[in-house]
PDB file of C-alpha atoms and ligand atoms in Angstrom:
ATOM      1  CA  MET A  19    -162.800 -62.033 -40.058  1.00  0.00           C
ATOM      2  CA  HIS A  20    -166.443 -60.949 -39.819  1.00  0.00           C
ATOM      3  CA  PRO A  21    -168.777 -62.513 -42.310  1.00  0.00           C
ATOM      4  CA  ASN A  22    -169.098 -60.038 -45.202  1.00  0.00           C
ATOM      5  CA  ASN A  23    -172.360 -61.382 -46.562  1.00  0.00           C
ATOM      6  CA  THR A  24    -174.723 -60.820 -43.641  1.00  0.00           C
ATOM      7  CA  LEU A  25    -176.905 -57.910 -42.577  1.00  0.00           C
ATOM      8  CA  PHE A  26    -176.715 -58.279 -38.850  1.00  0.00           C
ATOM      9  CA  VAL A  27    -175.504 -61.704 -37.738  1.00  0.00           C
ATOM     10  CA  GLY A  28    -171.802 -61.551 -36.787  1.00  0.00           C
ATOM     11  CA  LYS A  29    -171.466 -57.810 -37.296  1.00  0.00           C
ATOM     12  CA  VAL A  30    -170.528 -57.712 -33.619  1.00  0.00           C
ATOM     13  CA  LEU A  31    -168.070 -60.583 -33.120  1.00  0.00           C
ATOM     14  CA  LEU A  32    -166.145 -60.985 -29.914  1.00  0.00           C
ATOM     15  CA  ARG A  33    -163.495 -63.643 -29.844  1.00  0.00           C
ATOM     16  CA  TYR A  34    -161.711 -64.775 -26.710  1.00  0.00           C
ATOM     17  CA  PRO A  35    -158.875 -67.282 -26.219  1.00  0.00           C
ATOM     18  CA  GLU A  36    -160.686 -68.645 -23.200  1.00  0.00           C
ATOM     19  CA  LEU A  37    -164.080 -68.232 -21.531  1.00  0.00           C
ATOM     20  CA  PRO A  38    -166.032 -70.378 -19.138  1.00  0.00           C
ATOM     21  CA  SER A  39    -168.899 -70.653 -21.688  1.00  0.00           C
ATOM     22  CA  THR A  40    -170.034 -68.474 -24.530  1.00  0.00           C
ATOM     23  CA  ASN A  41    -173.684 -69.018 -23.581  1.00  0.00           C
ATOM     24  CA  ALA A  42    -172.887 -67.955 -20.000  1.00  0.00           C
ATOM     25  CA  TYR A  43    -171.035 -64.904 -21.335  1.00  0.00           C
ATOM     26  CA  PHE A  44    -174.213 -63.698 -23.067  1.00  0.00           C
ATOM     27  CA  GLN A  45    -176.327 -64.359 -19.998  1.00  0.00           C
ATOM     28  CA  GLU A  46    -174.070 -62.154 -17.940  1.00  0.00           C
ATOM     29  CA  TRP A  47    -173.889 -59.514 -20.693  1.00  0.00           C
ATOM     30  CA  LEU A  48    -177.706 -59.491 -21.006  1.00  0.00           C
ATOM     31  CA  SER A  49    -178.073 -58.886 -17.280  1.00  0.00           C
ATOM     32  CA  ARG A  50    -176.316 -55.534 -17.776  1.00  0.00           C
ATOM     33  CA  GLU A  51    -177.036 -54.391 -21.334  1.00  0.00           C
ATOM     34  CA  ARG A  52    -178.907 -55.123 -24.549  1.00  0.00           C
ATOM     35  CA  PRO A  53    -176.278 -56.304 -27.009  1.00  0.00           C
ATOM     36  CA  ALA A  54    -177.087 -55.981 -30.702  1.00  0.00           C
ATOM     37  CA  GLU A  55    -179.171 -58.710 -32.244  1.00  0.00           C
ATOM     38  CA  GLY A  56    -176.932 -61.088 -34.164  1.00  0.00           C
ATOM     39  CA  ALA A  57    -173.936 -60.492 -31.868  1.00  0.00           C
ATOM     40  CA  VAL A  58    -171.588 -63.465 -31.740  1.00  0.00           C
ATOM     41  CA  VAL A  59    -169.237 -64.550 -28.957  1.00  0.00           C
ATOM     42  CA  GLN A  60    -166.662 -67.173 -29.792  1.00  0.00           C
ATOM     43  CA  ALA A  61    -164.122 -68.870 -27.513  1.00  0.00           C
ATOM     44  CA  ASP A  62    -161.065 -70.816 -28.708  1.00  0.00           C
ATOM     45  CA  HIS A  63    -161.460 -72.732 -25.481  1.00  0.00           C
ATOM     46  CA  GLN A  64    -164.251 -73.054 -22.930  1.00  0.00           C
ATOM     47  CA  THR A  65    -163.468 -74.128 -19.381  1.00  0.00           C
ATOM     48  CA  GLN A  66    -167.089 -74.742 -18.424  1.00  0.00           C
ATOM     49  CA  GLY A  67    -168.767 -75.527 -21.736  1.00  0.00           C
ATOM     50  CA  ARG A  68    -172.380 -76.452 -21.269  1.00  0.00           C
ATOM     51  CA  GLY A  69    -174.333 -79.155 -23.050  1.00  0.00           C
ATOM     52  CA  GLN A  70    -177.980 -80.214 -23.125  1.00  0.00           C
ATOM     53  CA  MET A  71    -179.720 -81.543 -20.057  1.00  0.00           C
ATOM     54  CA  GLY A  72    -177.148 -80.120 -17.622  1.00  0.00           C
ATOM     55  CA  GLN A  73    -174.229 -81.935 -19.234  1.00  0.00           C
ATOM     56  CA  SER A  74    -170.787 -80.487 -20.002  1.00  0.00           C
ATOM     57  CA  TRP A  75    -169.337 -79.810 -23.438  1.00  0.00           C
ATOM     58  CA  PHE A  76    -165.624 -80.510 -23.756  1.00  0.00           C
ATOM     59  CA  SER A  77    -163.654 -79.214 -26.691  1.00  0.00           C
ATOM     60  CA  PRO A  78    -159.820 -78.969 -26.894  1.00  0.00           C
ATOM     61  CA  ALA A  79    -158.362 -75.496 -27.335  1.00  0.00           C
ATOM     62  CA  GLY A  80    -158.157 -74.132 -30.852  1.00  0.00           C
ATOM     63  CA  LYS A  81    -159.427 -77.205 -32.692  1.00  0.00           C
ATOM     64  CA  ASN A  82    -163.178 -76.697 -32.874  1.00  0.00           C
ATOM     65  CA  LEU A  83    -165.882 -74.070 -33.068  1.00  0.00           C
ATOM     66  CA  THR A  84    -167.570 -73.008 -29.867  1.00  0.00           C
ATOM     67  CA  PHE A  85    -169.637 -69.885 -30.215  1.00  0.00           C
ATOM     68  CA  SER A  86    -172.997 -68.356 -29.433  1.00  0.00           C
ATOM     69  CA  THR A  87    -175.311 -65.959 -31.292  1.00  0.00           C
ATOM     70  CA  LEU A  88    -177.918 -63.670 -29.776  1.00  0.00           C
ATOM     71  CA  PHE A  89    -181.465 -63.233 -31.116  1.00  0.00           C
ATOM     72  CA  TYR A  90    -184.448 -61.217 -29.961  1.00  0.00           C
ATOM     73  CA  PRO A  91    -187.292 -63.388 -31.375  1.00  0.00           C
ATOM     74  CA  SER A  92    -190.125 -61.221 -29.997  1.00  0.00           C
ATOM     75  CA  PHE A  93    -192.264 -62.371 -32.976  1.00  0.00           C
ATOM     76  CA  LEU A  94    -192.427 -65.866 -31.470  1.00  0.00           C
ATOM     77  CA  PRO A  95    -194.790 -67.021 -28.692  1.00  0.00           C
ATOM     78  CA  PRO A  96    -192.858 -69.283 -26.262  1.00  0.00           C
ATOM     79  CA  HIS A  97    -194.672 -72.479 -27.267  1.00  0.00           C
ATOM     80  CA  LYS A  98    -193.204 -72.022 -30.764  1.00  0.00           C
ATOM     81  CA  SER A  99    -189.585 -71.707 -29.576  1.00  0.00           C
ATOM     82  CA  PHE A 100    -188.675 -75.018 -31.234  1.00  0.00           C
ATOM     83  CA  LEU A 101    -188.661 -73.016 -34.493  1.00  0.00           C
ATOM     84  CA  LEU A 102    -185.415 -71.489 -33.339  1.00  0.00           C
ATOM     85  CA  THR A 103    -183.925 -74.896 -32.718  1.00  0.00           C
ATOM     86  CA  LYS A 104    -184.898 -75.758 -36.312  1.00  0.00           C
ATOM     87  CA  VAL A 105    -183.297 -72.530 -37.568  1.00  0.00           C
ATOM     88  CA  VAL A 106    -179.984 -73.152 -35.793  1.00  0.00           C
ATOM     89  CA  ALA A 107    -179.866 -76.829 -36.722  1.00  0.00           C
ATOM     90  CA  LEU A 108    -180.655 -76.171 -40.385  1.00  0.00           C
ATOM     91  CA  ALA A 109    -177.978 -73.452 -40.632  1.00  0.00           C
ATOM     92  CA  THR A 110    -175.290 -75.636 -39.007  1.00  0.00           C
ATOM     93  CA  ARG A 111    -176.269 -78.653 -41.072  1.00  0.00           C
ATOM     94  CA  GLN A 112    -176.238 -76.693 -44.317  1.00  0.00           C
ATOM     95  CA  ALA A 113    -172.795 -75.142 -43.693  1.00  0.00           C
ATOM     96  CA  VAL A 114    -171.336 -78.520 -42.784  1.00  0.00           C
ATOM     97  CA  ALA A 115    -172.838 -80.215 -45.860  1.00  0.00           C
ATOM     98  CA  GLU A 116    -171.595 -77.435 -48.122  1.00  0.00           C
ATOM     99  CA  ILE A 117    -168.060 -77.310 -46.780  1.00  0.00           C
ATOM    100  CA  THR A 118    -167.526 -81.088 -46.527  1.00  0.00           C
ATOM    101  CA  GLY A 119    -169.522 -82.042 -49.662  1.00  0.00           C
ATOM    102  CA  GLU A 120    -171.210 -84.771 -47.555  1.00  0.00           C
ATOM    103  CA  ASN A 121    -174.786 -85.070 -46.488  1.00  0.00           C
ATOM    104  CA  ALA A 122    -175.250 -84.056 -42.869  1.00  0.00           C
ATOM    105  CA  TRP A 123    -178.337 -84.800 -40.778  1.00  0.00           C
ATOM    106  CA  ILE A 124    -180.253 -83.228 -37.912  1.00  0.00           C
ATOM    107  CA  LYS A 125    -180.649 -85.715 -35.101  1.00  0.00           C
ATOM    108  CA  TRP A 126    -183.684 -84.714 -33.080  1.00  0.00           C
ATOM    109  CA  PRO A 127    -183.845 -82.488 -31.226  1.00  0.00           C
ATOM    110  CA  ASN A 128    -180.674 -80.581 -32.079  1.00  0.00           C
ATOM    111  CA  ASP A 129    -177.540 -82.532 -32.832  1.00  0.00           C
ATOM    112  CA  ILE A 130    -175.850 -82.630 -36.187  1.00  0.00           C
ATOM    113  CA  TYR A 131    -174.756 -85.982 -37.541  1.00  0.00           C
ATOM    114  CA  LEU A 132    -172.379 -86.964 -40.302  1.00  0.00           C
ATOM    115  CA  ASN A 133    -171.906 -90.661 -41.148  1.00  0.00           C
ATOM    116  CA  ASP A 134    -173.859 -91.756 -38.057  1.00  0.00           C
ATOM    117  CA  LYS A 135    -171.555 -89.752 -35.775  1.00  0.00           C
ATOM    118  CA  LYS A 136    -172.339 -86.691 -33.743  1.00  0.00           C
ATOM    119  CA  ILE A 137    -170.228 -83.771 -34.927  1.00  0.00           C
ATOM    120  CA  ALA A 138    -172.160 -80.857 -33.435  1.00  0.00           C
ATOM    121  CA  GLY A 139    -174.455 -79.964 -30.554  1.00  0.00           C
ATOM    122  CA  ILE A 140    -176.702 -76.976 -30.064  1.00  0.00           C
ATOM    123  CA  LEU A 141    -177.729 -75.377 -26.797  1.00  0.00           C
ATOM    124  CA  LEU A 142    -180.539 -72.895 -27.128  1.00  0.00           C
ATOM    125  CA  GLN A 143    -181.309 -70.844 -24.033  1.00  0.00           C
ATOM    126  CA  ALA A 144    -184.320 -68.622 -24.248  1.00  0.00           C
ATOM    127  CA  SER A 145    -185.828 -66.185 -21.757  1.00  0.00           C
ATOM    128  CA  LEU A 146    -189.457 -65.190 -21.496  1.00  0.00           C
ATOM    129  CA  GLN A 147    -190.987 -61.815 -20.885  1.00  0.00           C
ATOM    130  CA  GLY A 148    -194.710 -62.098 -20.411  1.00  0.00           C
ATOM    131  CA  SER A 149    -196.069 -64.133 -23.297  1.00  0.00           C
ATOM    132  CA  ARG A 150    -193.158 -63.431 -25.688  1.00  0.00           C
ATOM    133  CA  LEU A 151    -189.588 -64.625 -26.069  1.00  0.00           C
ATOM    134  CA  GLN A 152    -187.322 -61.896 -24.790  1.00  0.00           C
ATOM    135  CA  TYR A 153    -184.041 -63.264 -26.056  1.00  0.00           C
ATOM    136  CA  ALA A 154    -182.539 -66.493 -27.255  1.00  0.00           C
ATOM    137  CA  ILE A 155    -178.901 -67.497 -27.008  1.00  0.00           C
ATOM    138  CA  ALA A 156    -177.985 -70.050 -29.664  1.00  0.00           C
ATOM    139  CA  GLY A 157    -174.821 -71.919 -28.689  1.00  0.00           C
ATOM    140  CA  ILE A 158    -173.132 -74.146 -31.232  1.00  0.00           C
ATOM    141  CA  GLY A 159    -170.329 -76.562 -30.539  1.00  0.00           C
ATOM    142  CA  LEU A 160    -168.975 -78.049 -33.779  1.00  0.00           C
ATOM    143  CA  ASN A 161    -166.151 -80.605 -33.763  1.00  0.00           C
ATOM    144  CA  VAL A 162    -163.937 -79.550 -36.660  1.00  0.00           C
ATOM    145  CA  ASN A 163    -160.246 -80.422 -36.471  1.00  0.00           C
ATOM    146  CA  GLN A 164    -160.195 -82.553 -33.303  1.00  0.00           C
ATOM    147  CA  THR A 165    -158.646 -85.917 -34.016  1.00  0.00           C
ATOM    148  CA  HIS A 166    -158.792 -87.684 -30.639  1.00  0.00           C
ATOM    149  CA  PHE A 167    -161.899 -88.352 -28.570  1.00  0.00           C
ATOM    150  CA  PRO A 168    -162.281 -90.053 -25.206  1.00  0.00           C
ATOM    151  CA  ALA A 169    -163.134 -93.698 -25.792  1.00  0.00           C
ATOM    152  CA  ALA A 170    -166.329 -93.309 -23.730  1.00  0.00           C
ATOM    153  CA  LEU A 171    -167.793 -90.903 -26.345  1.00  0.00           C
ATOM    154  CA  THR A 172    -168.535 -93.628 -28.848  1.00  0.00           C
ATOM    155  CA  ARG A 173    -170.727 -91.482 -31.046  1.00  0.00           C
ATOM    156  CA  ALA A 174    -168.606 -88.338 -31.136  1.00  0.00           C
ATOM    157  CA  SER A 175    -166.464 -87.428 -34.118  1.00  0.00           C
ATOM    158  CA  SER A 176    -165.267 -84.450 -36.100  1.00  0.00           C
ATOM    159  CA  LEU A 177    -165.210 -83.208 -39.682  1.00  0.00           C
ATOM    160  CA  ALA A 178    -161.432 -83.890 -39.859  1.00  0.00           C
ATOM    161  CA  LEU A 179    -161.805 -87.506 -38.727  1.00  0.00           C
ATOM    162  CA  LEU A 180    -164.746 -88.198 -41.003  1.00  0.00           C
ATOM    163  CA  THR A 181    -163.443 -86.497 -44.128  1.00  0.00           C
ATOM    164  CA  GLY A 182    -159.682 -86.618 -43.735  1.00  0.00           C
ATOM    165  CA  ARG A 183    -159.295 -82.867 -44.176  1.00  0.00           C
ATOM    166  CA  ILE A 184    -158.485 -79.889 -41.964  1.00  0.00           C
ATOM    167  CA  TYR A 185    -160.847 -76.943 -42.111  1.00  0.00           C
ATOM    168  CA  ASP A 186    -160.482 -73.207 -41.625  1.00  0.00           C
ATOM    169  CA  LEU A 187    -162.495 -72.327 -38.528  1.00  0.00           C
ATOM    170  CA  ASP A 188    -163.206 -68.741 -39.541  1.00  0.00           C
ATOM    171  CA  ASP A 189    -164.565 -69.752 -42.950  1.00  0.00           C
ATOM    172  CA  LEU A 190    -166.781 -72.411 -41.404  1.00  0.00           C
ATOM    173  CA  ARG A 191    -168.063 -70.080 -38.687  1.00  0.00           C
ATOM    174  CA  ASN A 192    -168.861 -67.408 -41.264  1.00  0.00           C
ATOM    175  CA  GLN A 193    -170.699 -69.880 -43.402  1.00  0.00           C
ATOM    176  CA  ILE A 194    -172.794 -70.986 -40.436  1.00  0.00           C
ATOM    177  CA  LEU A 195    -173.490 -67.333 -39.548  1.00  0.00           C
ATOM    178  CA  ALA A 196    -174.598 -66.538 -43.117  1.00  0.00           C
ATOM    179  CA  TYR A 197    -177.053 -69.482 -43.095  1.00  0.00           C
ATOM    180  CA  LEU A 198    -178.170 -68.657 -39.570  1.00  0.00           C
ATOM    181  CA  GLU A 199    -179.238 -65.201 -40.743  1.00  0.00           C
ATOM    182  CA  ARG A 200    -180.992 -66.619 -43.810  1.00  0.00           C
ATOM    183  CA  TRP A 201    -183.025 -69.191 -41.882  1.00  0.00           C
ATOM    184  CA  TYR A 202    -183.752 -66.728 -39.034  1.00  0.00           C
ATOM    185  CA  LEU A 203    -185.074 -64.143 -41.497  1.00  0.00           C
ATOM    186  CA  GLN A 204    -187.320 -66.787 -43.035  1.00  0.00           C
ATOM    187  CA  ALA A 205    -188.640 -67.631 -39.592  1.00  0.00           C
ATOM    188  CA  ARG A 206    -189.234 -63.930 -38.835  1.00  0.00           C
ATOM    189  CA  ALA A 207    -191.040 -63.579 -42.188  1.00  0.00           C
ATOM    190  CA  GLY A 208    -193.376 -66.430 -41.214  1.00  0.00           C
ATOM    191  CA  GLU A 209    -192.144 -68.805 -43.889  1.00  0.00           C
ATOM    192  CA  LEU A 210    -192.726 -71.766 -41.658  1.00  0.00           C
ATOM    193  CA  THR A 211    -193.600 -74.306 -44.347  1.00  0.00           C
ATOM    194  CA  THR A 212    -190.141 -73.931 -45.928  1.00  0.00           C
ATOM    195  CA  ILE A 213    -188.475 -74.365 -42.587  1.00  0.00           C
ATOM    196  CA  ASP A 214    -190.579 -77.330 -41.527  1.00  0.00           C
ATOM    197  CA  GLN A 215    -190.024 -79.073 -44.873  1.00  0.00           C
ATOM    198  CA  ALA A 216    -186.282 -78.577 -44.787  1.00  0.00           C
ATOM    199  CA  PHE A 217    -186.166 -79.844 -41.173  1.00  0.00           C
ATOM    200  CA  LEU A 218    -188.087 -83.004 -42.076  1.00  0.00           C
ATOM    201  CA  GLU A 219    -186.013 -83.555 -45.186  1.00  0.00           C
ATOM    202  CA  HIS A 220    -182.828 -83.600 -43.147  1.00  0.00           C
ATOM    203  CA  LEU A 221    -184.133 -85.355 -40.068  1.00  0.00           C
ATOM    204  CA  TYR A 222    -181.808 -88.227 -39.106  1.00  0.00           C
ATOM    205  CA  LEU A 223    -183.325 -91.708 -39.490  1.00  0.00           C
ATOM    206  CA  ARG A 224    -186.727 -90.431 -40.543  1.00  0.00           C
ATOM    207  CA  HIS A 225    -188.929 -93.257 -41.801  1.00  0.00           C
ATOM    208  CA  GLN A 226    -186.348 -95.879 -40.883  1.00  0.00           C
ATOM    209  CA  PRO A 227    -186.763 -98.536 -38.203  1.00  0.00           C
ATOM    210  CA  ALA A 228    -184.806 -97.469 -35.139  1.00  0.00           C
ATOM    211  CA  ARG A 229    -184.414 -98.397 -31.532  1.00  0.00           C
ATOM    212  CA  PHE A 230    -185.407 -95.958 -28.780  1.00  0.00           C
ATOM    213  CA  GLN A 231    -184.948 -96.023 -25.021  1.00  0.00           C
ATOM    214  CA  ARG A 232    -187.209 -94.690 -22.306  1.00  0.00           C
ATOM    215  CA  PRO A 233    -185.765 -93.184 -19.092  1.00  0.00           C
ATOM    216  CA  ASP A 234    -186.589 -96.416 -17.220  1.00  0.00           C
ATOM    217  CA  GLY A 235    -184.260 -98.323 -19.564  1.00  0.00           C
ATOM    218  CA  THR A 236    -186.934-100.098 -21.668  1.00  0.00           C
ATOM    219  CA  VAL A 237    -186.127-100.237 -25.372  1.00  0.00           C
ATOM    220  CA  PHE A 238    -188.620-100.248 -28.224  1.00  0.00           C
ATOM    221  CA  THR A 239    -188.528-100.119 -32.023  1.00  0.00           C
ATOM    222  CA  GLY A 240    -190.316 -97.544 -34.057  1.00  0.00           C
ATOM    223  CA  SER A 241    -189.834 -95.165 -36.912  1.00  0.00           C
ATOM    224  CA  ILE A 242    -189.564 -91.390 -36.747  1.00  0.00           C
ATOM    225  CA  GLN A 243    -192.312 -89.567 -38.644  1.00  0.00           C
ATOM    226  CA  GLY A 244    -191.359 -86.011 -37.750  1.00  0.00           C
ATOM    227  CA  VAL A 245    -191.929 -83.498 -34.958  1.00  0.00           C
ATOM    228  CA  ASP A 246    -195.212 -82.029 -33.679  1.00  0.00           C
ATOM    229  CA  ALA A 247    -196.100 -78.371 -33.255  1.00  0.00           C
ATOM    230  CA  VAL A 248    -194.128 -78.010 -30.030  1.00  0.00           C
ATOM    231  CA  GLY A 249    -191.097 -79.958 -31.260  1.00  0.00           C
ATOM    232  CA  ARG A 250    -191.832 -83.351 -29.714  1.00  0.00           C
ATOM    233  CA  LEU A 251    -190.565 -86.349 -31.666  1.00  0.00           C
ATOM    234  CA  VAL A 252    -193.377 -88.267 -33.355  1.00  0.00           C
ATOM    235  CA  VAL A 253    -192.692 -92.026 -33.580  1.00  0.00           C
ATOM    236  CA  GLN A 254    -194.756 -94.667 -35.361  1.00  0.00           C
ATOM    237  CA  ARG A 255    -195.016 -97.904 -33.448  1.00  0.00           C
ATOM    238  CA  ASP A 256    -197.079-100.641 -35.051  1.00  0.00           C
ATOM    239  CA  GLN A 257    -200.368 -98.870 -35.746  1.00  0.00           C
ATOM    240  CA  THR A 258    -200.022 -96.006 -33.318  1.00  0.00           C
ATOM    241  CA  GLN A 259    -198.161 -92.712 -33.224  1.00  0.00           C
ATOM    242  CA  GLU A 260    -196.627 -91.468 -29.996  1.00  0.00           C
ATOM    243  CA  SER A 261    -195.026 -88.110 -29.224  1.00  0.00           C
ATOM    244  CA  PHE A 262    -192.038 -87.791 -26.900  1.00  0.00           C
ATOM    245  CA  ASP A 263    -190.307 -84.815 -25.437  1.00  0.00           C
ATOM    246  CA  LEU A 264    -186.585 -84.682 -24.781  1.00  0.00           C
ATOM    247  CA  LYS A 265    -186.664 -86.258 -21.328  1.00  0.00           C
ATOM    248  CA  GLU A 266    -189.020 -89.027 -22.417  1.00  0.00           C
ATOM    249  CA  VAL A 267    -186.944 -90.836 -25.014  1.00  0.00           C
ATOM    250  CA  SER A 268    -183.519 -91.187 -26.522  1.00  0.00           C
ATOM    251  CA  LEU A 269    -182.817 -92.485 -29.950  1.00  0.00           C
ATOM    252  CA  LEU A 270    -180.317 -95.368 -29.771  1.00  0.00           C
ATOM    253  CA  GLU A 271    -179.573 -96.492 -33.293  1.00  0.00           C
ATOM    254  CA  ALA A 272    -180.943 -97.578 -36.632  1.00  0.00           C
ATOM    255  CA  VAL A 273    -182.158-101.151 -36.858  1.00  0.00           C
ATOM    256  CA  HIS A 274    -180.305-102.667 -39.797  1.00  0.00           C
ATOM    257  CA  SER A 275    -181.802-105.537 -41.666  1.00  0.00           C
ATOM    258  CA  ASP A 276    -178.683-107.652 -41.083  1.00  0.00           C
ATOM    259  CA  LYS A 277    -179.234-107.388 -37.312  1.00  0.00           C
ATOM    260  CA  ASN A 278    -181.826-109.543 -35.467  1.00  0.00           C
TER     261      ASN A 278
HETATM  262  C1  LIG B 326    -175.092 -80.655 -26.628  1.00  0.00           C
HETATM  263  O1  LIG B 326    -175.201 -81.113 -25.481  1.00  0.00           O
HETATM  264  O2  LIG B 326    -175.038 -81.378 -27.621  1.00  0.00           O
HETATM  265  C2  LIG B 326    -175.086 -79.179 -26.834  1.00  0.00           C
HETATM  266  C3  LIG B 326    -173.650 -78.622 -26.791  1.00  0.00           C
HETATM  267  C4  LIG B 326    -173.587 -77.142 -27.032  1.00  0.00           C
HETATM  268  C5  LIG B 326    -172.173 -76.615 -26.883  1.00  0.00           C
HETATM  269  C6  LIG B 326    -172.058 -75.174 -27.231  1.00  0.00           C
HETATM  270  S1  LIG B 326    -170.386 -74.689 -27.377  1.00  0.00           S
HETATM  271  C7  LIG B 326    -170.811 -72.962 -27.465  1.00  0.00           C
HETATM  272  C8  LIG B 326    -171.969 -72.778 -26.446  1.00  0.00           C
HETATM  273  N1  LIG B 326    -171.461 -72.495 -25.141  1.00  0.00           N
HETATM  274  C9  LIG B 326    -171.708 -73.488 -24.261  1.00  0.00           C
HETATM  275  O3  LIG B 326    -171.340 -73.480 -23.060  1.00  0.00           O
HETATM  276  N2  LIG B 326    -172.368 -74.448 -24.893  1.00  0.00           N
HETATM  277  C10 LIG B 326    -172.665 -74.172 -26.289  1.00  0.00           C
END
């Protein structure tokens, strides 16, 4: 059941039929002890799954992957914490691409897309101690064998729906954990160029005209160039480049030449 090709990620692996949230589980655990780096907590069902920006993450029991991995990235100053987002997104993307045989994309800041649909979300929760990152909990929710989605979630899908196959959850989780360790060790070794390049290479809709929306509802067209040093999205609009953080913009869709 544990991945057999890792040094530390997934060596401690706790699996529960039901938990409120695997990220919350680690927060509580960390308030009492210092679990081993690379420890993984997986739930077959979460009753209070958390998403980005205070949202909830719903996943039916036994169909999908919902798990969290613990890191102690003391080598990273807090303003570089986006590197961890890259690490987790790259690992998830790579495992999905390998297992499905399809190209998967990282939708900024940390969703995974397959065929223009969201199949996974990442929730990274880090804690500071002085000027260093004390710990980081990397939560991954990957829709694998779920075949029905609420109609309101127009962009959500799963590997099963998109590829017509059913996947073994343990194999997929182990593959993600193996890649998580690889990318994390690269980050720790300071191989940032490799990570940045891979992130750019797999960034969803990079260099393609797309529509974006500001929090006030206004919509504009631009094209993603990449991310800046602190992980803000860099968008080219006419002759200027603008950087946005998570609360400042959302990416709506690609602008296809047959539209407008
Ligand atoms: C998103 O909003 O896209 C991020 C979703 C992250 C969900 C995962 S499931 C495992 C971990 N535990 C949680 O409560 N959330 C994350």
